[in-house]
Amino acid sequence: NYISALQTELAPGAEGYTPDAFETLQNMAVGQRDLGKGSASISTIERAVNLQKQQLEAEQKVNEKVEDKALMASLARSYALGAELLRGSDKSKCAKGLRWAHEALALQQRVDGDVVKMEQADILNTIGNVQSDLGRYNDAGNSYKASLAIHDKLEPNGNTATTASVYGNLGSLLHRQGRVQEAITMYEKSLKLQESVLAPSNPDIAVTCNNLAVSLTKVGKLEEAQEYAQRAVALVEESDLQESNGDKQLFGATLRHIQKQMGKKAVHKSMRVQEQ
């Protein structure tokens, strides 16, 4: 479907490419990523960025006083998506992703003017993700907090899945920094929001439960950790999604590790009782 759509929409008309063409490329890049075709997805989004930049430059040559806000917003989306797609690559590609994420934020701010919108919060979350990948933990924390500030302003009740995602990302960052108790607090906030807005079987809930289990194990709260780990395993076993296979192995390993630690704890407790 994407290929046939591209053949139709990527033929420029008298005024250039249609917005649908760029959206098709963005969707195609996501589809390629989900199919495990990482290089192809990056090439596709790079194509979108180049075409959008060329069209924007051509329009500005005709009338530099008029800004095509719709095209700028679309380019911002391409930059932000590209930043996410470049994650997990080598350091140079991650650095490129960070540059793209900042380009996305600058464009979105130009589009929004004095009105802060949720798109900026989403981009700040992406910036935080890439900064974390690059080991720039303090910067990442500031980006996540800036994203949450916008969420708090625009969604005072915080009942959105994207707000939950930012809390979860901040939790992962804090855990990585060794600030485990603070990470647990963020994961708990994330889970509470997820439970209020997502279907009970949503795999994101399983991920948060597993993250909580790992952090709780770190601070010695093994019984509570086991409960979350068991919930994560149960949720992912109910899923028929192919991509959940990796999660099944990861969550199962978390549960086995916790149970092993509980066994060791029981043995030590028994030995102390015997010594008394």
Short mmCIF file of C-alpha atoms in Angstrom, two decimals:
data_model
loop_
_atom_site.label_atom_id
_atom_site.label_comp_id
_atom_site.label_asym_id
_atom_site.label_seq_id
_atom_site.Cartn_x
_atom_site.Cartn_y
_atom_site.Cartn_z
CA ASN A 1 0.00 0.00 0.00
CA TYR A 2 2.81 2.41 0.84
CA ILE A 3 4.57 1.74 -2.46
CA SER A 4 1.49 2.45 -4.56
CA ALA A 5 0.77 5.56 -2.48
CA LEU A 6 4.30 6.79 -2.97
CA GLN A 7 4.13 6.33 -6.73
CA THR A 8 1.07 8.57 -6.81
CA GLU A 9 1.99 11.17 -4.22
CA LEU A 10 5.71 11.63 -4.81
CA ALA A 11 5.16 13.00 -8.28
CA PRO A 12 5.35 16.76 -7.66
CA GLY A 13 2.61 18.94 -9.01
CA ALA A 14 2.88 22.51 -10.21
CA GLU A 15 3.26 23.73 -6.60
CA GLY A 16 5.49 20.91 -5.39
CA TYR A 17 4.81 17.83 -3.33
CA THR A 18 1.59 17.32 -1.40
CA PRO A 19 1.54 17.08 2.42
CA ASP A 20 0.23 13.52 2.00
CA ALA A 21 3.46 12.55 0.24
CA PHE A 22 5.57 13.53 3.23
CA GLU A 23 3.20 11.83 5.67
CA THR A 24 3.41 8.69 3.53
CA LEU A 25 7.20 8.74 3.73
CA GLN A 26 7.05 9.22 7.51
CA ASN A 27 4.64 6.29 7.87
CA MET A 28 6.76 4.19 5.55
CA ALA A 29 9.85 4.85 7.69
CA VAL A 30 7.96 3.72 10.81
CA GLY A 31 6.74 0.61 9.01
CA GLN A 32 10.25 -0.27 7.89
CA ARG A 33 11.54 0.18 11.42
CA ASP A 34 8.82 -2.10 12.81
CA LEU A 35 9.80 -4.75 10.26
CA GLY A 36 13.41 -4.58 11.46
CA LYS A 37 14.65 -2.71 8.39
CA GLY A 38 16.52 -0.01 10.28
CA SER A 39 18.79 1.19 7.46
CA ALA A 40 15.88 1.43 5.03
CA SER A 41 13.80 3.40 7.53
CA ILE A 42 16.62 5.91 8.04
CA SER A 43 17.06 6.28 4.26
CA THR A 44 13.33 6.90 3.86
CA ILE A 45 13.15 9.60 6.52
CA GLU A 46 16.30 11.23 5.13
CA ARG A 47 14.53 11.36 1.77
CA ALA A 48 11.55 13.04 3.40
CA VAL A 49 13.78 15.60 5.13
CA ASN A 50 15.65 16.44 1.92
CA LEU A 51 12.47 16.82 -0.13
CA GLN A 52 10.84 18.99 2.53
CA LYS A 53 13.91 21.22 2.86
CA GLN A 54 14.12 21.64 -0.90
CA GLN A 55 10.46 22.58 -1.16
CA LEU A 56 10.69 24.98 1.77
CA GLU A 57 13.74 26.68 0.26
CA ALA A 58 11.99 26.95 -3.13
CA GLU A 59 8.94 28.56 -1.53
CA GLN A 60 11.08 31.03 0.42
CA LYS A 61 12.84 32.10 -2.78
CA VAL A 62 9.47 32.99 -4.27
CA ASN A 63 8.28 34.86 -1.19
CA GLU A 64 10.64 35.01 1.77
CA LYS A 65 8.12 36.92 3.90
CA VAL A 66 5.56 34.10 3.90
CA GLU A 67 6.30 30.98 5.94
CA ASP A 68 4.61 27.69 5.06
CA LYS A 69 3.75 26.70 8.61
CA ALA A 70 2.22 23.38 7.57
CA LEU A 71 5.37 22.36 5.69
CA MET A 72 7.58 23.53 8.56
CA ALA A 73 5.56 21.46 11.03
CA SER A 74 5.83 18.44 8.75
CA LEU A 75 9.60 18.90 8.48
CA ALA A 76 9.77 19.14 12.28
CA ARG A 77 7.97 15.78 12.49
CA SER A 78 10.43 14.25 10.03
CA TYR A 79 13.41 15.55 11.99
CA ALA A 80 11.99 14.24 15.28
CA LEU A 81 11.15 10.87 13.77
CA GLY A 82 14.60 10.68 12.24
CA ALA A 83 16.15 11.38 15.64
CA GLU A 84 14.28 8.42 17.11
CA LEU A 85 15.20 6.16 14.19
CA LEU A 86 18.89 7.01 14.61
CA ARG A 87 18.86 5.90 18.24
CA GLY A 88 20.77 2.72 18.97
CA SER A 89 23.19 3.46 16.15
CA ASP A 90 26.84 4.39 16.58
CA LYS A 91 27.76 7.59 18.38
CA SER A 92 28.09 9.66 15.20
CA LYS A 93 24.58 8.73 14.07
CA CYS A 94 23.20 9.40 17.54
CA ALA A 95 24.88 12.81 17.44
CA LYS A 96 23.20 13.45 14.09
CA GLY A 97 19.91 12.40 15.68
CA LEU A 98 20.42 14.94 18.45
CA ARG A 99 21.07 17.69 15.88
CA TRP A 100 17.90 16.70 14.08
CA ALA A 101 15.91 16.72 17.31
CA HIS A 102 17.08 20.26 18.07
CA GLU A 103 16.20 21.27 14.49
CA ALA A 104 12.74 19.80 15.08
CA LEU A 105 12.27 21.80 18.28
CA ALA A 106 13.43 25.06 16.67
CA LEU A 107 11.04 24.57 13.74
CA GLN A 108 8.14 23.65 15.98
CA GLN A 109 8.73 26.73 18.12
CA ARG A 110 8.66 28.90 14.98
CA VAL A 111 5.40 27.28 13.96
CA ASP A 112 3.80 27.64 17.39
CA GLY A 113 4.96 31.20 18.07
CA ASP A 114 4.08 32.30 21.57
CA VAL A 115 1.72 29.34 22.10
CA VAL A 116 3.42 26.28 23.57
CA LYS A 117 1.89 23.09 22.21
CA MET A 118 2.19 19.40 23.02
CA GLU A 119 4.35 18.78 19.95
CA GLN A 120 7.17 20.62 21.72
CA ALA A 121 6.83 18.31 24.73
CA ASP A 122 7.09 15.27 22.45
CA ILE A 123 10.24 16.64 20.80
CA LEU A 124 11.80 17.43 24.18
CA ASN A 125 11.13 13.83 25.18
CA THR A 126 12.95 12.69 22.03
CA ILE A 127 15.85 15.03 22.80
CA GLY A 128 16.06 13.51 26.27
CA ASN A 129 16.10 9.99 24.81
CA VAL A 130 18.99 10.77 22.47
CA GLN A 131 20.94 12.67 25.15
CA SER A 132 20.56 9.66 27.43
CA ASP A 133 21.85 7.35 24.67
CA LEU A 134 24.89 9.62 24.37
CA GLY A 135 25.54 9.52 28.11
CA ARG A 136 24.56 13.14 28.63
CA TYR A 137 22.44 12.28 31.64
CA ASN A 138 22.09 15.73 33.22
CA ASP A 139 21.00 17.22 29.90
CA ALA A 140 18.58 14.34 29.37
CA GLY A 141 17.04 14.88 32.80
CA ASN A 142 16.52 18.57 32.06
CA SER A 143 14.88 17.73 28.71
CA TYR A 144 12.48 15.23 30.31
CA LYS A 145 11.58 17.72 33.03
CA ALA A 146 10.97 20.44 30.42
CA SER A 147 8.70 18.02 28.57
CA LEU A 148 6.80 17.19 31.76
CA ALA A 149 6.39 20.92 32.52
CA ILE A 150 4.56 21.35 29.23
CA HIS A 151 2.45 18.26 29.95
CA ASP A 152 1.55 19.65 33.37
CA LYS A 153 0.59 22.98 31.82
CA LEU A 154 -1.50 21.60 28.96
CA GLU A 155 -2.80 18.46 30.68
CA PRO A 156 -3.10 19.36 34.38
CA ASN A 157 -4.56 15.95 35.24
CA GLY A 158 -1.74 14.22 33.41
CA ASN A 159 -3.99 11.49 32.05
CA THR A 160 -2.18 10.80 28.79
CA ALA A 161 -0.10 7.88 27.59
CA THR A 162 2.61 10.25 26.40
CA THR A 163 2.93 11.77 29.89
CA ALA A 164 3.34 8.24 31.23
CA SER A 165 6.04 7.60 28.64
CA VAL A 166 8.06 10.64 29.75
CA TYR A 167 7.82 9.58 33.41
CA GLY A 168 9.01 6.13 32.39
CA ASN A 169 11.95 7.53 30.42
CA LEU A 170 12.94 9.73 33.35
CA GLY A 171 12.71 6.69 35.61
CA SER A 172 15.07 4.73 33.38
CA LEU A 173 17.50 7.63 33.37
CA LEU A 174 17.45 7.92 37.16
CA HIS A 175 17.99 4.18 37.55
CA ARG A 176 20.98 4.39 35.21
CA GLN A 177 22.39 7.18 37.39
CA GLY A 178 22.03 5.06 40.51
CA ARG A 179 19.17 7.17 41.85
CA VAL A 180 17.03 4.08 42.22
CA GLN A 181 14.45 5.28 44.75
CA GLU A 182 13.71 8.32 42.59
CA ALA A 183 13.42 5.98 39.59
CA ILE A 184 10.84 3.91 41.45
CA THR A 185 8.77 7.04 42.09
CA MET A 186 8.82 7.91 38.38
CA TYR A 187 7.92 4.35 37.36
CA GLU A 188 5.02 4.36 39.81
CA LYS A 189 3.70 7.61 38.33
CA SER A 190 4.07 6.17 34.85
CA LEU A 191 2.23 2.97 35.76
CA LYS A 192 -0.60 4.84 37.47
CA LEU A 193 -1.18 6.90 34.31
CA GLN A 194 -0.89 3.87 32.05
CA GLU A 195 -3.48 2.01 34.07
CA SER A 196 -5.88 4.93 33.72
CA VAL A 197 -5.58 5.44 29.95
CA LEU A 198 -4.36 2.18 28.38
CA ALA A 199 -5.99 -1.20 27.91
CA PRO A 200 -5.10 -3.58 30.75
CA SER A 201 -3.19 -5.83 28.33
CA ASN A 202 -1.14 -3.04 26.74
CA PRO A 203 2.52 -4.14 26.47
CA ASP A 204 3.72 -0.75 27.74
CA ILE A 205 2.28 -1.66 31.14
CA ALA A 206 4.34 -4.84 31.14
CA VAL A 207 7.50 -2.86 30.39
CA THR A 208 6.85 -0.49 33.31
CA CYS A 209 6.10 -3.40 35.64
CA ASN A 210 9.40 -5.03 34.67
CA ASN A 211 11.26 -1.75 35.20
CA LEU A 212 9.70 -1.44 38.64
CA ALA A 213 10.69 -5.01 39.44
CA VAL A 214 14.32 -4.33 38.49
CA SER A 215 14.53 -1.15 40.56
CA LEU A 216 12.76 -2.66 43.57
CA THR A 217 15.19 -5.59 43.48
CA LYS A 218 18.05 -3.10 43.56
CA VAL A 219 16.79 -1.67 46.88
CA GLY A 220 16.04 -5.10 48.35
CA LYS A 221 12.24 -5.03 48.14
CA LEU A 222 12.12 -8.53 46.68
CA GLU A 223 8.53 -9.51 47.49
CA GLU A 224 7.15 -6.37 45.89
CA ALA A 225 9.55 -6.79 42.97
CA GLN A 226 8.34 -10.35 42.42
CA GLU A 227 4.73 -9.20 42.20
CA TYR A 228 5.55 -6.70 39.46
CA ALA A 229 7.76 -9.20 37.62
CA GLN A 230 5.02 -11.83 37.69
CA ARG A 231 2.56 -9.29 36.36
CA ALA A 232 4.93 -8.34 33.53
CA VAL A 233 5.43 -11.98 32.56
CA ALA A 234 1.68 -12.67 32.68
CA LEU A 235 0.91 -9.66 30.48
CA VAL A 236 3.47 -10.51 27.84
CA GLU A 237 2.43 -14.18 27.77
CA GLU A 238 -1.11 -13.07 26.94
CA SER A 239 0.17 -11.11 23.94
CA ASP A 240 0.20 -12.70 20.49
CA LEU A 241 2.48 -10.00 19.05
CA GLN A 242 5.62 -11.39 17.46
CA GLU A 243 7.77 -8.58 18.86
CA SER A 244 6.78 -9.62 22.40
CA ASN A 245 9.04 -12.69 22.19
CA GLY A 246 12.08 -10.66 23.23
CA ASP A 247 10.13 -9.19 26.14
CA LYS A 248 9.10 -12.69 27.27
CA GLN A 249 12.75 -13.68 27.57
CA LEU A 250 13.75 -10.42 29.30
CA PHE A 251 10.85 -10.39 31.77
CA GLY A 252 11.28 -14.09 32.49
CA ALA A 253 14.95 -13.48 33.26
CA THR A 254 13.98 -10.66 35.63
CA LEU A 255 11.56 -12.92 37.49
CA ARG A 256 14.07 -15.78 37.75
CA HIS A 257 16.72 -13.40 39.09
CA ILE A 258 14.37 -12.09 41.76
CA GLN A 259 13.35 -15.59 42.81
CA LYS A 260 17.02 -16.58 43.01
CA GLN A 261 17.71 -13.58 45.26
CA MET A 262 14.72 -14.50 47.41
CA GLY A 263 16.10 -18.02 47.75
CA LYS A 264 19.49 -16.72 48.87
CA LYS A 265 17.80 -14.40 51.35
CA ALA A 266 15.80 -17.30 52.80
CA VAL A 267 18.96 -19.39 53.19
CA HIS A 268 20.79 -16.56 54.98
CA LYS A 269 17.82 -16.03 57.27
CA SER A 270 17.71 -19.74 58.11
CA MET A 271 21.45 -19.77 58.86
CA ARG A 272 21.09 -16.82 61.22
CA VAL A 273 18.27 -18.56 63.07
CA GLN A 274 20.40 -21.70 63.48
CA GLU A 275 23.33 -19.66 64.81
CA GLN A 276 21.09 -18.09 67.45
#
